JSON list of C-alpha atoms in Angstrom, two decimals:
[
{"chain": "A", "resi": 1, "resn": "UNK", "atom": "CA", "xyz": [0.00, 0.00, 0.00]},
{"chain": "A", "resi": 2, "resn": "UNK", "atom": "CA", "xyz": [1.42, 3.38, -1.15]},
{"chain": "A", "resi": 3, "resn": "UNK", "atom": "CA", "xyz": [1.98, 5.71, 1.39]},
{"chain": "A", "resi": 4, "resn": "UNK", "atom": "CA", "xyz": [1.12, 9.63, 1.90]},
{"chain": "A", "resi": 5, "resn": "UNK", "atom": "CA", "xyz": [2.73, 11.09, -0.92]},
{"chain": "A", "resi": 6, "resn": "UNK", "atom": "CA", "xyz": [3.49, 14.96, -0.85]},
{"chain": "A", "resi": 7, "resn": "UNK", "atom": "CA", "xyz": [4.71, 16.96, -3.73]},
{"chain": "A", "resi": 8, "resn": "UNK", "atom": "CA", "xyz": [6.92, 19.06, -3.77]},
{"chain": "A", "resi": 9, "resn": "UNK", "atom": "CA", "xyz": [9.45, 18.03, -1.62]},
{"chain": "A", "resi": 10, "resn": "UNK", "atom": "CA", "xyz": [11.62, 21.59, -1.57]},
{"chain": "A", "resi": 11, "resn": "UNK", "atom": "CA", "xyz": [9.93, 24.87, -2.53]},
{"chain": "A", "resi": 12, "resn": "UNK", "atom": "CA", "xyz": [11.83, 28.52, -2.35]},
{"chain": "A", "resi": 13, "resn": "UNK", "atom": "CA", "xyz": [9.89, 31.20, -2.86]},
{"chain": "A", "resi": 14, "resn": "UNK", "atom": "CA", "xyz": [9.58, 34.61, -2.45]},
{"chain": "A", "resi": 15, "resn": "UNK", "atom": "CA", "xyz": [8.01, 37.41, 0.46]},
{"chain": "A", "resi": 16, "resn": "UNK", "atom": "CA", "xyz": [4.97, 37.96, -1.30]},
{"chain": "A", "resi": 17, "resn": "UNK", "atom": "CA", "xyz": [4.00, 35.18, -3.93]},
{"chain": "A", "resi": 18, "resn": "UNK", "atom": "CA", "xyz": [1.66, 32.52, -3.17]},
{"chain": "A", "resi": 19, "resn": "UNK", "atom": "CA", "xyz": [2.09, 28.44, -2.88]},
{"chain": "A", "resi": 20, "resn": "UNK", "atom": "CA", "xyz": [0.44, 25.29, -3.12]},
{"chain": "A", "resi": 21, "resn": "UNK", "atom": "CA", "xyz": [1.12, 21.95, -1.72]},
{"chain": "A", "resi": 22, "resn": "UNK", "atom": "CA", "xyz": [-0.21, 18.65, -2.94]},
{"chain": "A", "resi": 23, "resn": "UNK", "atom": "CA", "xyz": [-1.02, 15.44, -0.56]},
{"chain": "A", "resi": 24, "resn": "UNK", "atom": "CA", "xyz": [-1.98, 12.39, -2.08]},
{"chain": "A", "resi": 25, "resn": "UNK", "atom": "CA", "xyz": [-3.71, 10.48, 1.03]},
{"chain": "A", "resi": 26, "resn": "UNK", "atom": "CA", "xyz": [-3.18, 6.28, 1.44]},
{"chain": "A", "resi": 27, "resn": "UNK", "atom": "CA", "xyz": [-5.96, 4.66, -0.86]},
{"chain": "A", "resi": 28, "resn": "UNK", "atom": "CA", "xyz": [-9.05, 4.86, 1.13]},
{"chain": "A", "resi": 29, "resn": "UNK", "atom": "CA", "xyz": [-8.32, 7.65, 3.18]},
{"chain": "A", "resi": 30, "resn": "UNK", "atom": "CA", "xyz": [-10.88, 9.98, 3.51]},
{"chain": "A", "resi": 31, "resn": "UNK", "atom": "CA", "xyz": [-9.49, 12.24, 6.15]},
{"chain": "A", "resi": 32, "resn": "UNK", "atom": "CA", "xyz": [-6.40, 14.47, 4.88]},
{"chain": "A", "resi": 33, "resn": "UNK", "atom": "CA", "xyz": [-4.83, 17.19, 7.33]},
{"chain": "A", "resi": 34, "resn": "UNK", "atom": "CA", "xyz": [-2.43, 19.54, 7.79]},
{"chain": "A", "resi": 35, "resn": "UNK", "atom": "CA", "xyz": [0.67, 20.68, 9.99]},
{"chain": "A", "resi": 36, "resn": "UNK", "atom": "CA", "xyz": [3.16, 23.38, 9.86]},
{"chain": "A", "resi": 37, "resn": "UNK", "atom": "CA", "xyz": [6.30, 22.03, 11.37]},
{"chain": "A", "resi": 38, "resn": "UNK", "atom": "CA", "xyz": [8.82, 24.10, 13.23]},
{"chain": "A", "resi": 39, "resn": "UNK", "atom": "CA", "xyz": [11.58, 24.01, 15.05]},
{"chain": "A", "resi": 40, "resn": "UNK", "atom": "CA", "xyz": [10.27, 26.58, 18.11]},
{"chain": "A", "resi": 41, "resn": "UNK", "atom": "CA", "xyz": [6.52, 24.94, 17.70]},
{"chain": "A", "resi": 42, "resn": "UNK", "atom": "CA", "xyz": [6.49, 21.76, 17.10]},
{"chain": "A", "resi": 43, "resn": "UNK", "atom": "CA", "xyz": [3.37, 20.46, 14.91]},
{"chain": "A", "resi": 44, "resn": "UNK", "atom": "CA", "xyz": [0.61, 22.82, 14.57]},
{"chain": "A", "resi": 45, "resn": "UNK", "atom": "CA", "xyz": [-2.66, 21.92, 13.21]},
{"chain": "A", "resi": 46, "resn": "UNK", "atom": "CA", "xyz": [-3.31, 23.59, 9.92]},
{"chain": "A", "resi": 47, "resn": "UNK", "atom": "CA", "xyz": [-6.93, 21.74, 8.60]},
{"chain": "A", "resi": 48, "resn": "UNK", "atom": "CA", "xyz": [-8.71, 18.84, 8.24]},
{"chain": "A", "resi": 49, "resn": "UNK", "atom": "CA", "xyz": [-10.69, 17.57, 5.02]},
{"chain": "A", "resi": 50, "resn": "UNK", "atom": "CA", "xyz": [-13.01, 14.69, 5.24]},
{"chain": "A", "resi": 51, "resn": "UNK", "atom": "CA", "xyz": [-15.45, 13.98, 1.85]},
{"chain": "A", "resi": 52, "resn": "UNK", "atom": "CA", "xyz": [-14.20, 17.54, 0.70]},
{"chain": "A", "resi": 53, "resn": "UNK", "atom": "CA", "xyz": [-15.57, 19.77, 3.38]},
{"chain": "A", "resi": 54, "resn": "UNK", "atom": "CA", "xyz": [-13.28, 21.09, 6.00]},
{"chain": "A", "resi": 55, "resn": "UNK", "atom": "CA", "xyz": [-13.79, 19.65, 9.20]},
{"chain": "A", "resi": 56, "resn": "UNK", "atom": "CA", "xyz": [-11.59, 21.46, 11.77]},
{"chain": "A", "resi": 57, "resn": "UNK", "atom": "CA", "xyz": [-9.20, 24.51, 10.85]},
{"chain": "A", "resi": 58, "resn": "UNK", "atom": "CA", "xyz": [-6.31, 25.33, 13.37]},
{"chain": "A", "resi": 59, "resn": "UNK", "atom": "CA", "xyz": [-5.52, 29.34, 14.30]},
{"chain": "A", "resi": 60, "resn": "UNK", "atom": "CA", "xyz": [-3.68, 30.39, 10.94]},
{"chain": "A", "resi": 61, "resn": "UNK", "atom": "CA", "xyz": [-4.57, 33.20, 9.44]},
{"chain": "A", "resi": 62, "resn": "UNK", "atom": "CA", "xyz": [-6.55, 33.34, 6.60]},
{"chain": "A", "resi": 63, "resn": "UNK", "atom": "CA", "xyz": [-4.14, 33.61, 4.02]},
{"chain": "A", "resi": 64, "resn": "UNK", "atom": "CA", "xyz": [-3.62, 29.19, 5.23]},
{"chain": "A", "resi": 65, "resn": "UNK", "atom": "CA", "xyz": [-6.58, 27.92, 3.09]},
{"chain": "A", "resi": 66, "resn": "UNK", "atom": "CA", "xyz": [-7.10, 23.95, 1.55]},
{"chain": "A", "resi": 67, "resn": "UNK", "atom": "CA", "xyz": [-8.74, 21.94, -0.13]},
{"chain": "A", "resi": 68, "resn": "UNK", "atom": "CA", "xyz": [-9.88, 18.25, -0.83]},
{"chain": "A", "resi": 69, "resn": "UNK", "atom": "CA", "xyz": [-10.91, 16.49, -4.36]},
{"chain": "A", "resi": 70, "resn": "UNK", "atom": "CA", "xyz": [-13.28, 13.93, -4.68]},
{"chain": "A", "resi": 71, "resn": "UNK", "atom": "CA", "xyz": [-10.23, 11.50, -4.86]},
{"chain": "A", "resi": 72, "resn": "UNK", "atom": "CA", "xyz": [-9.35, 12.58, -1.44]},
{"chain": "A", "resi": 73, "resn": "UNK", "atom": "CA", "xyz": [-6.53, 14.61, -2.58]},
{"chain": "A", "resi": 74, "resn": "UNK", "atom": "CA", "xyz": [-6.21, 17.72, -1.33]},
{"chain": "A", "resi": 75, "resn": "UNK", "atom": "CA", "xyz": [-3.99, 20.59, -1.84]},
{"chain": "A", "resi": 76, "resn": "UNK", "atom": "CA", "xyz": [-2.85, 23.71, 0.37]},
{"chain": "A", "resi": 77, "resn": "UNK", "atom": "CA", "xyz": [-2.56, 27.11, -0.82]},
{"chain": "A", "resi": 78, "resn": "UNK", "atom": "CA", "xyz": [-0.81, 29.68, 1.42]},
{"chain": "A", "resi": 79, "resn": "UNK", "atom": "CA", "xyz": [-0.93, 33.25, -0.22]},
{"chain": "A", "resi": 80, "resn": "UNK", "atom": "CA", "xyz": [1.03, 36.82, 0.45]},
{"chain": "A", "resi": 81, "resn": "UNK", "atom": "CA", "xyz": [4.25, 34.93, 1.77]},
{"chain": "A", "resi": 82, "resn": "UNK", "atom": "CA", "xyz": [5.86, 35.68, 5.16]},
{"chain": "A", "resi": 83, "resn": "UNK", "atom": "CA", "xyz": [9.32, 35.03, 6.29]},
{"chain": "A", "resi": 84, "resn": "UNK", "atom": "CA", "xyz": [7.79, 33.29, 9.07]},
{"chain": "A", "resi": 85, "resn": "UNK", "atom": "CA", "xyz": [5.78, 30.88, 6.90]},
{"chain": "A", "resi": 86, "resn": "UNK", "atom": "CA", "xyz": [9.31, 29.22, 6.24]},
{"chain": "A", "resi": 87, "resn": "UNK", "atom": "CA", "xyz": [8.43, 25.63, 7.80]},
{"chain": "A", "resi": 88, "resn": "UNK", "atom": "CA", "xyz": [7.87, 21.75, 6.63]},
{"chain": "A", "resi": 89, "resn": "UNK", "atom": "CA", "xyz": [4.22, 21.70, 5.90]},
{"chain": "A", "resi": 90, "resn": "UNK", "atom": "CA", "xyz": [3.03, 17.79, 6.67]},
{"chain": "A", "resi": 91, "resn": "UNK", "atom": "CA", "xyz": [0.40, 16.30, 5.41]},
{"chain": "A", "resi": 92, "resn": "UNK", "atom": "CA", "xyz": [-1.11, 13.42, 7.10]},
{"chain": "A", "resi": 93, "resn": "UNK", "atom": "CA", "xyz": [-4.24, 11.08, 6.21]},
{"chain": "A", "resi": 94, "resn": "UNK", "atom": "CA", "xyz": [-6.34, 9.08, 8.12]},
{"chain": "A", "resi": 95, "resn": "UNK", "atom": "CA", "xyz": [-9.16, 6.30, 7.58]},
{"chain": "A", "resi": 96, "resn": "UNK", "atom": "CA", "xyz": [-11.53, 7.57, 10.18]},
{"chain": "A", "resi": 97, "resn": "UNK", "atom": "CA", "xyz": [-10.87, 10.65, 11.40]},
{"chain": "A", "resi": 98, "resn": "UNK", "atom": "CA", "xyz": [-7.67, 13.27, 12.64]},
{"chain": "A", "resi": 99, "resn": "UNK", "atom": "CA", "xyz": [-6.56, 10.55, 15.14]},
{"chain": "A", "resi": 100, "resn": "UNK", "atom": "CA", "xyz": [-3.96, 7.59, 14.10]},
{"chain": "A", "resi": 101, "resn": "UNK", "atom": "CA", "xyz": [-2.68, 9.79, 11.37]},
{"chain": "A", "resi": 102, "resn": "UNK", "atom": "CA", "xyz": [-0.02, 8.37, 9.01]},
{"chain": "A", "resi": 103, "resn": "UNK", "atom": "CA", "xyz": [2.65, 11.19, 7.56]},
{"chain": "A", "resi": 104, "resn": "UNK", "atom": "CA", "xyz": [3.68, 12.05, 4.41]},
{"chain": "A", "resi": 105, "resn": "UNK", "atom": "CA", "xyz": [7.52, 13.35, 4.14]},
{"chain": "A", "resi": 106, "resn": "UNK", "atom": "CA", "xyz": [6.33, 16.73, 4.06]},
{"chain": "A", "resi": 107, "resn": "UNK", "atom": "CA", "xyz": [7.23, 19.90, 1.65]},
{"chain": "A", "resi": 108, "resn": "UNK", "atom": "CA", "xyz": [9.89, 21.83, 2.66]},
{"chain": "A", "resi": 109, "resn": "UNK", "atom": "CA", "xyz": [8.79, 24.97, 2.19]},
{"chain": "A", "resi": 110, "resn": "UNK", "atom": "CA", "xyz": [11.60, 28.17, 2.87]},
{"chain": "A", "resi": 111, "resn": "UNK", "atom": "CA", "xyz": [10.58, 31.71, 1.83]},
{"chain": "A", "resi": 112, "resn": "UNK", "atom": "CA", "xyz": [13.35, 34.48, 1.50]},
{"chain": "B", "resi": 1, "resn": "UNK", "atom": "CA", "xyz": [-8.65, 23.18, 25.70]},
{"chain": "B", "resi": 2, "resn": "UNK", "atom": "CA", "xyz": [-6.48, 20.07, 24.80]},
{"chain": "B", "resi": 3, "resn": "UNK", "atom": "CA", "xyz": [-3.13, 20.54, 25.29]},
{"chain": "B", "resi": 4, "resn": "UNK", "atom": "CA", "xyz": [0.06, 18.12, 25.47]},
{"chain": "B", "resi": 5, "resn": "UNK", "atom": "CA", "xyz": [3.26, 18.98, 27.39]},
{"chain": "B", "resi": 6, "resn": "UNK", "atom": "CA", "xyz": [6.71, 17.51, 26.75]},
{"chain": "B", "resi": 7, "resn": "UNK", "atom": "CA", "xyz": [8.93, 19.09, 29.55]},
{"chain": "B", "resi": 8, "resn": "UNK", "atom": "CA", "xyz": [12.30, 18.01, 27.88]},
{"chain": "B", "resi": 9, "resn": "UNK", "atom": "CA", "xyz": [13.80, 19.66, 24.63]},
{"chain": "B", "resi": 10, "resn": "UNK", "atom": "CA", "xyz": [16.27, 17.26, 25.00]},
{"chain": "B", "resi": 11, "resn": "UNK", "atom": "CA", "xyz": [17.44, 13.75, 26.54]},
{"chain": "B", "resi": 12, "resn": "UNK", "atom": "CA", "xyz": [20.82, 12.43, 26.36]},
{"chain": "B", "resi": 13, "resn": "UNK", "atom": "CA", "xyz": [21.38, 8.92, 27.45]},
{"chain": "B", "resi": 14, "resn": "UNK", "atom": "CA", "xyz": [24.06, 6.39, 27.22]},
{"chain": "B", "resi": 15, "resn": "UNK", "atom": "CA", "xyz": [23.60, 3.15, 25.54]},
{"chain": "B", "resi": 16, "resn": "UNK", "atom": "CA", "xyz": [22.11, 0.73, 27.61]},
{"chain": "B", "resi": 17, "resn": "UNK", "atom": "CA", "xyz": [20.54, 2.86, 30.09]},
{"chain": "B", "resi": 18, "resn": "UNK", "atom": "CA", "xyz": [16.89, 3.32, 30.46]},
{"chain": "B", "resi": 19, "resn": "UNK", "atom": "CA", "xyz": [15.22, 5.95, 28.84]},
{"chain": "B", "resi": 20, "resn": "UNK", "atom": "CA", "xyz": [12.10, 7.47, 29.57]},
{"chain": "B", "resi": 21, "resn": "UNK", "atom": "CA", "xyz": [10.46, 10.74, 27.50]},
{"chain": "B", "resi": 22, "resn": "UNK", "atom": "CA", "xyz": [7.80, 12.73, 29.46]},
{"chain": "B", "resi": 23, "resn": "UNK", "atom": "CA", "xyz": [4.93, 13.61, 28.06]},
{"chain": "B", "resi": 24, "resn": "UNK", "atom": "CA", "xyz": [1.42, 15.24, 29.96]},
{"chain": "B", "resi": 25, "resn": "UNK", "atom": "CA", "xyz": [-2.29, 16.56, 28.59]},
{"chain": "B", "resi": 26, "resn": "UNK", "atom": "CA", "xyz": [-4.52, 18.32, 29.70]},
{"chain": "B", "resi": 27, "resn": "UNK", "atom": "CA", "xyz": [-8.11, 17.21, 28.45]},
{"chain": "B", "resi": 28, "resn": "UNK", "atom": "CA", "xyz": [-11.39, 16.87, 30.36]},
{"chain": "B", "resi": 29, "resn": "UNK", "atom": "CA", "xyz": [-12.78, 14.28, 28.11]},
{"chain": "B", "resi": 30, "resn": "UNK", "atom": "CA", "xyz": [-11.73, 10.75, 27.14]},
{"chain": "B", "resi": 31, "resn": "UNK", "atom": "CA", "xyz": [-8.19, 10.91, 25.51]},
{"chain": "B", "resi": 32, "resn": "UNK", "atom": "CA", "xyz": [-6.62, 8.92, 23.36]},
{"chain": "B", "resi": 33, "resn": "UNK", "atom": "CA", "xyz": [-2.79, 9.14, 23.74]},
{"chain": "B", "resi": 34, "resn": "UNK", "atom": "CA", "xyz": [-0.22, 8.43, 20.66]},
{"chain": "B", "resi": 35, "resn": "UNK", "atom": "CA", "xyz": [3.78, 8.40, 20.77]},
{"chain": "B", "resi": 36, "resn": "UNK", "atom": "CA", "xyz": [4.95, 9.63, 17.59]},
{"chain": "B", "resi": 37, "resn": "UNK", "atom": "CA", "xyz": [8.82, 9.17, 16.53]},
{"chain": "B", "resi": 38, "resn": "UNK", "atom": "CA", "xyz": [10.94, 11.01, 13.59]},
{"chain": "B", "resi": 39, "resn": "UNK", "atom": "CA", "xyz": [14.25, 9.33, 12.80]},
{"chain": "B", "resi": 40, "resn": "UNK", "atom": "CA", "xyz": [16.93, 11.85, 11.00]},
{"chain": "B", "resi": 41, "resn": "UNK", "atom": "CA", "xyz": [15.64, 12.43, 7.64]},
{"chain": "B", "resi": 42, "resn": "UNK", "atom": "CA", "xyz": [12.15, 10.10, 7.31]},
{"chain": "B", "resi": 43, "resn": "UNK", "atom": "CA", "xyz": [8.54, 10.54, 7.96]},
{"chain": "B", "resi": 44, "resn": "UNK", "atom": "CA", "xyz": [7.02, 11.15, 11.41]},
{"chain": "B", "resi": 45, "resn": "UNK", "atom": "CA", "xyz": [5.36, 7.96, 11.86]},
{"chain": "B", "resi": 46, "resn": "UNK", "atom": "CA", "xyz": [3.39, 6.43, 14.64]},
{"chain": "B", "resi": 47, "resn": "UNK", "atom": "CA", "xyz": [5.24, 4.06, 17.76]},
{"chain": "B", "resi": 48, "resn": "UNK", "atom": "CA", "xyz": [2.58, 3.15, 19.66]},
{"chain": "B", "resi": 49, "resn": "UNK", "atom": "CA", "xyz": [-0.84, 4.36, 21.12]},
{"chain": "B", "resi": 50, "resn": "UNK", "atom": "CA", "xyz": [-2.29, 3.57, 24.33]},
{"chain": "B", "resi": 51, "resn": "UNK", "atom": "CA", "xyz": [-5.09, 1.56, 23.23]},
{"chain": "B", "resi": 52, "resn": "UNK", "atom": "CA", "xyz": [-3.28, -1.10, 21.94]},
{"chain": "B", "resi": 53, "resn": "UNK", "atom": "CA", "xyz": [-0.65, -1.95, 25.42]},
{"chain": "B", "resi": 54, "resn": "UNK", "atom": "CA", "xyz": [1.82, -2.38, 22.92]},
{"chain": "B", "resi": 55, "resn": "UNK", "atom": "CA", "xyz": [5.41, -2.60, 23.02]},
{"chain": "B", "resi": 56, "resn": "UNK", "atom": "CA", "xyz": [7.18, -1.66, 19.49]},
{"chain": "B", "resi": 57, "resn": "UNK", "atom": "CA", "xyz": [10.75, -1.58, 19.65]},
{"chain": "B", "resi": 58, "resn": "UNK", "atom": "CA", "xyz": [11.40, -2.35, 23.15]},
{"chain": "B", "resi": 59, "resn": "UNK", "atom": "CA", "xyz": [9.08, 0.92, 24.07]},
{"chain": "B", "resi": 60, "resn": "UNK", "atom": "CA", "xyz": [6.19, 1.12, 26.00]},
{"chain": "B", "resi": 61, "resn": "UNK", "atom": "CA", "xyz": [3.53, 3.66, 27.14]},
{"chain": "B", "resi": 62, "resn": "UNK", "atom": "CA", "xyz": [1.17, 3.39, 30.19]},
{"chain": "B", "resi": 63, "resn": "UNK", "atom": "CA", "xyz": [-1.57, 6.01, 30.46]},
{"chain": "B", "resi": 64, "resn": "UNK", "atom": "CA", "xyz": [-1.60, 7.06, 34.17]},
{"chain": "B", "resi": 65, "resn": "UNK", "atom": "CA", "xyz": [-5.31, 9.29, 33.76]},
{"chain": "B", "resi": 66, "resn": "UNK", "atom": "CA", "xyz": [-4.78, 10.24, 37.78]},
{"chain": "B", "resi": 67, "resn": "UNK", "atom": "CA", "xyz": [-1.38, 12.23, 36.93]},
{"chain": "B", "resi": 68, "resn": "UNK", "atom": "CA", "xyz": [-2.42, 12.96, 33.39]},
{"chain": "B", "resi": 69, "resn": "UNK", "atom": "CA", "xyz": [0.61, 11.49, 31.70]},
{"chain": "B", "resi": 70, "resn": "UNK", "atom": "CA", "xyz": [1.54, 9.36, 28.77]},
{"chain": "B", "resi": 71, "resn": "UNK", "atom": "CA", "xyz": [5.65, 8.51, 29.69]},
{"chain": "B", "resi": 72, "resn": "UNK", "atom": "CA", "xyz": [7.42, 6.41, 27.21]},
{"chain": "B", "resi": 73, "resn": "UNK", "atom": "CA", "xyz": [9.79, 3.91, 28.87]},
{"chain": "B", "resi": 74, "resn": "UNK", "atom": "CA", "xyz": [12.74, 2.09, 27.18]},
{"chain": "B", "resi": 75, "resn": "UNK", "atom": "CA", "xyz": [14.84, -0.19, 30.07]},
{"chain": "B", "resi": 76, "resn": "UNK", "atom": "CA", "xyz": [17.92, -0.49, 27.26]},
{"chain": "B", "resi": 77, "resn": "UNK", "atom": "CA", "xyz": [18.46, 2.74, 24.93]},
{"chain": "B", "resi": 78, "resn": "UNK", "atom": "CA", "xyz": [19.96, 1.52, 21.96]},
{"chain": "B", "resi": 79, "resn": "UNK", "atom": "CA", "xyz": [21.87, 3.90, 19.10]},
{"chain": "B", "resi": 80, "resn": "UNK", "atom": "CA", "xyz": [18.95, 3.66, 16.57]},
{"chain": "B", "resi": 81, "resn": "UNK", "atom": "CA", "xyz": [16.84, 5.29, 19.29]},
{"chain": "B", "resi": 82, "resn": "UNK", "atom": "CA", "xyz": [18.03, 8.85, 18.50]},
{"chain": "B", "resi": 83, "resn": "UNK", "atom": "CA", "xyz": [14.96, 10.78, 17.21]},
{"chain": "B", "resi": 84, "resn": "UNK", "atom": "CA", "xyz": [12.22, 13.54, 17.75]},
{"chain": "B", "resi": 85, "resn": "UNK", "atom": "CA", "xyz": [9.73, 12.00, 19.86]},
{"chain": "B", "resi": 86, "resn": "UNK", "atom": "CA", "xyz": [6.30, 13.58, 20.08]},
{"chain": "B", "resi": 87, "resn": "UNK", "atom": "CA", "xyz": [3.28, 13.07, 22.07]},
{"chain": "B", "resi": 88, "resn": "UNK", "atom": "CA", "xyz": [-0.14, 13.27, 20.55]},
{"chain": "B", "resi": 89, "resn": "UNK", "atom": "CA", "xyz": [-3.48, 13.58, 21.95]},
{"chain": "B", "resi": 90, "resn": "UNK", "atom": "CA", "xyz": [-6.82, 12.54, 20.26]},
{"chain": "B", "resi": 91, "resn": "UNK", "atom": "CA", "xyz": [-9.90, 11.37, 20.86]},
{"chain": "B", "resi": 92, "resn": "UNK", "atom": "CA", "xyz": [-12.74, 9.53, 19.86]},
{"chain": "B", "resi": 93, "resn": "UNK", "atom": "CA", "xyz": [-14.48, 12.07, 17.96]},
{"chain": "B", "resi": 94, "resn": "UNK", "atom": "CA", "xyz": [-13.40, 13.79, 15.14]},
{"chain": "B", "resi": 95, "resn": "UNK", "atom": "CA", "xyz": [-10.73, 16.70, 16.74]},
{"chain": "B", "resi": 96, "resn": "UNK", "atom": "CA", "xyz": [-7.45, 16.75, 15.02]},
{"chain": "B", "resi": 97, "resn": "UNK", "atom": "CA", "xyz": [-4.20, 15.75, 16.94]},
{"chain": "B", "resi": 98, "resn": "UNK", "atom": "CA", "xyz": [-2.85, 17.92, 19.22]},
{"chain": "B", "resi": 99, "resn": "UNK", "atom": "CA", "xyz": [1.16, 17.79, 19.51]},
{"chain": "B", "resi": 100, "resn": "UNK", "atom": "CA", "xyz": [3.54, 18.22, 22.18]},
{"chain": "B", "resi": 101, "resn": "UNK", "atom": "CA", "xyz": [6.58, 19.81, 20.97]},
{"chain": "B", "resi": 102, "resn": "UNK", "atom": "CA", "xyz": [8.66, 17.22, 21.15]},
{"chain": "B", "resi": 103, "resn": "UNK", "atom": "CA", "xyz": [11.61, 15.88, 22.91]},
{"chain": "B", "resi": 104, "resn": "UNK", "atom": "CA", "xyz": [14.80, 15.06, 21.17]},
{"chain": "B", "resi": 105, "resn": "UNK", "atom": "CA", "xyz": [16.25, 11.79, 22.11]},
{"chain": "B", "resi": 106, "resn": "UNK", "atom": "CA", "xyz": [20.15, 11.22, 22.06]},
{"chain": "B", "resi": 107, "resn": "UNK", "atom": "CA", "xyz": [21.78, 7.90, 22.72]},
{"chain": "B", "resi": 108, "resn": "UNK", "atom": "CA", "xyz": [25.56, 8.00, 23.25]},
{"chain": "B", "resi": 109, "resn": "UNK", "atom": "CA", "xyz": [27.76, 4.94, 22.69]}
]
């Protein structure tokens, strides 16, 4: 069984521009979220998707938005770029729900 | 509010020596407790959850709910021990994960 897959690995961008992230959830998964990974913080909830509606959303502001695709895909769009935004976005999925997550490698995301 | 709290930043152990990683929640409902582990360079993936009374690799978690706390316990650290270790709480219902911050585990030889 393929695992979480999450594209890209490494992104540089720049203060200002926008991204998005792709997670590709284990077959069967229905429930896709997100974490910002950082050094000082740890894992922080980003979002949940279950079915394509978002579940639960984290305290990110709202330029941290998502979406899910009626394969269960989902993808994660984070717009005006901060310095601070610099993190490793992971994306885990999940056959019933948030808990017992399984990772994907995450995107390595570093904005200069 | 859920919240998870790993006191340590970071454990250094010799080889052979037990090991164990703190880790306590604060929730007023029914938790469900996860260890988490992330060896240099691969995924975070799951070690064990409290459900189960597993042991993987030689670790093992009791959930004390009278002191709060979810303590991973090793009685022989071994080299391929060295990782980030996090905590996780859950539950039964549909609330994402809530992370401690993590506690970095170094086994000297």
């Amino acid at each position: 069984k393929a695992g979480v897959t999450q594209t890209p690995r490494y992104l540089i961008k720049t203060r200002g521009q926008q991204v998005t992230l792709s997670c590709s959830p284990i077959s069967g998964h229905r429930s896709v979220s997100w974490y910002q990974q950082t050094p000082g913080q740890g894992l922080q909830f980003l979002f949940e998707y279950f079915s394509e509606t978002q579940r639960n959303k984290g305290n990110f502001p709202g330029r941290f938005s998502g979406r899910q695709f009626s394969n269960s895909r989902s993808e994660m769009n984070v717009s005006t770029l901060e310095l601070g935004d610099s993190a490793l976005y992971l994306c885990a999925s999940s056959s019933r729900g948030p808990s017992e997550a399984f990772f994907g490698q995450g995107t390595r995301l570093t904005v200069v | 509010a859920q919240r998870v709290t790993q006191p340590e930043k970071l454990l250094s152990v010799f080889k052979g020596a037990p090991v164990e990683l703190k880790c306590n929640y604060s929730y007023s409902g029914s938790p469900e407790l996860f260890w988490y582990v992330q060896y240099s360079r691969q995924r975070l993936q799951l070690l064990l959850r409290h459900i189960s009374r597993e042991s993987i690799k030689g670790f093992t978690a009791d959930l004390n709910k009278g002191e709060t706390s979810f303590h991973l316990k090793k009685p022989f650290a071994q080299e391929e021990d060295s990782a980030m270790y996090y905590c996780a709480l859950g539950n039964s219902g549909n609330t994402p994960l809530v992370f401690g911050k993590g506690t970095r585990l170094s086994v000297i030889a």
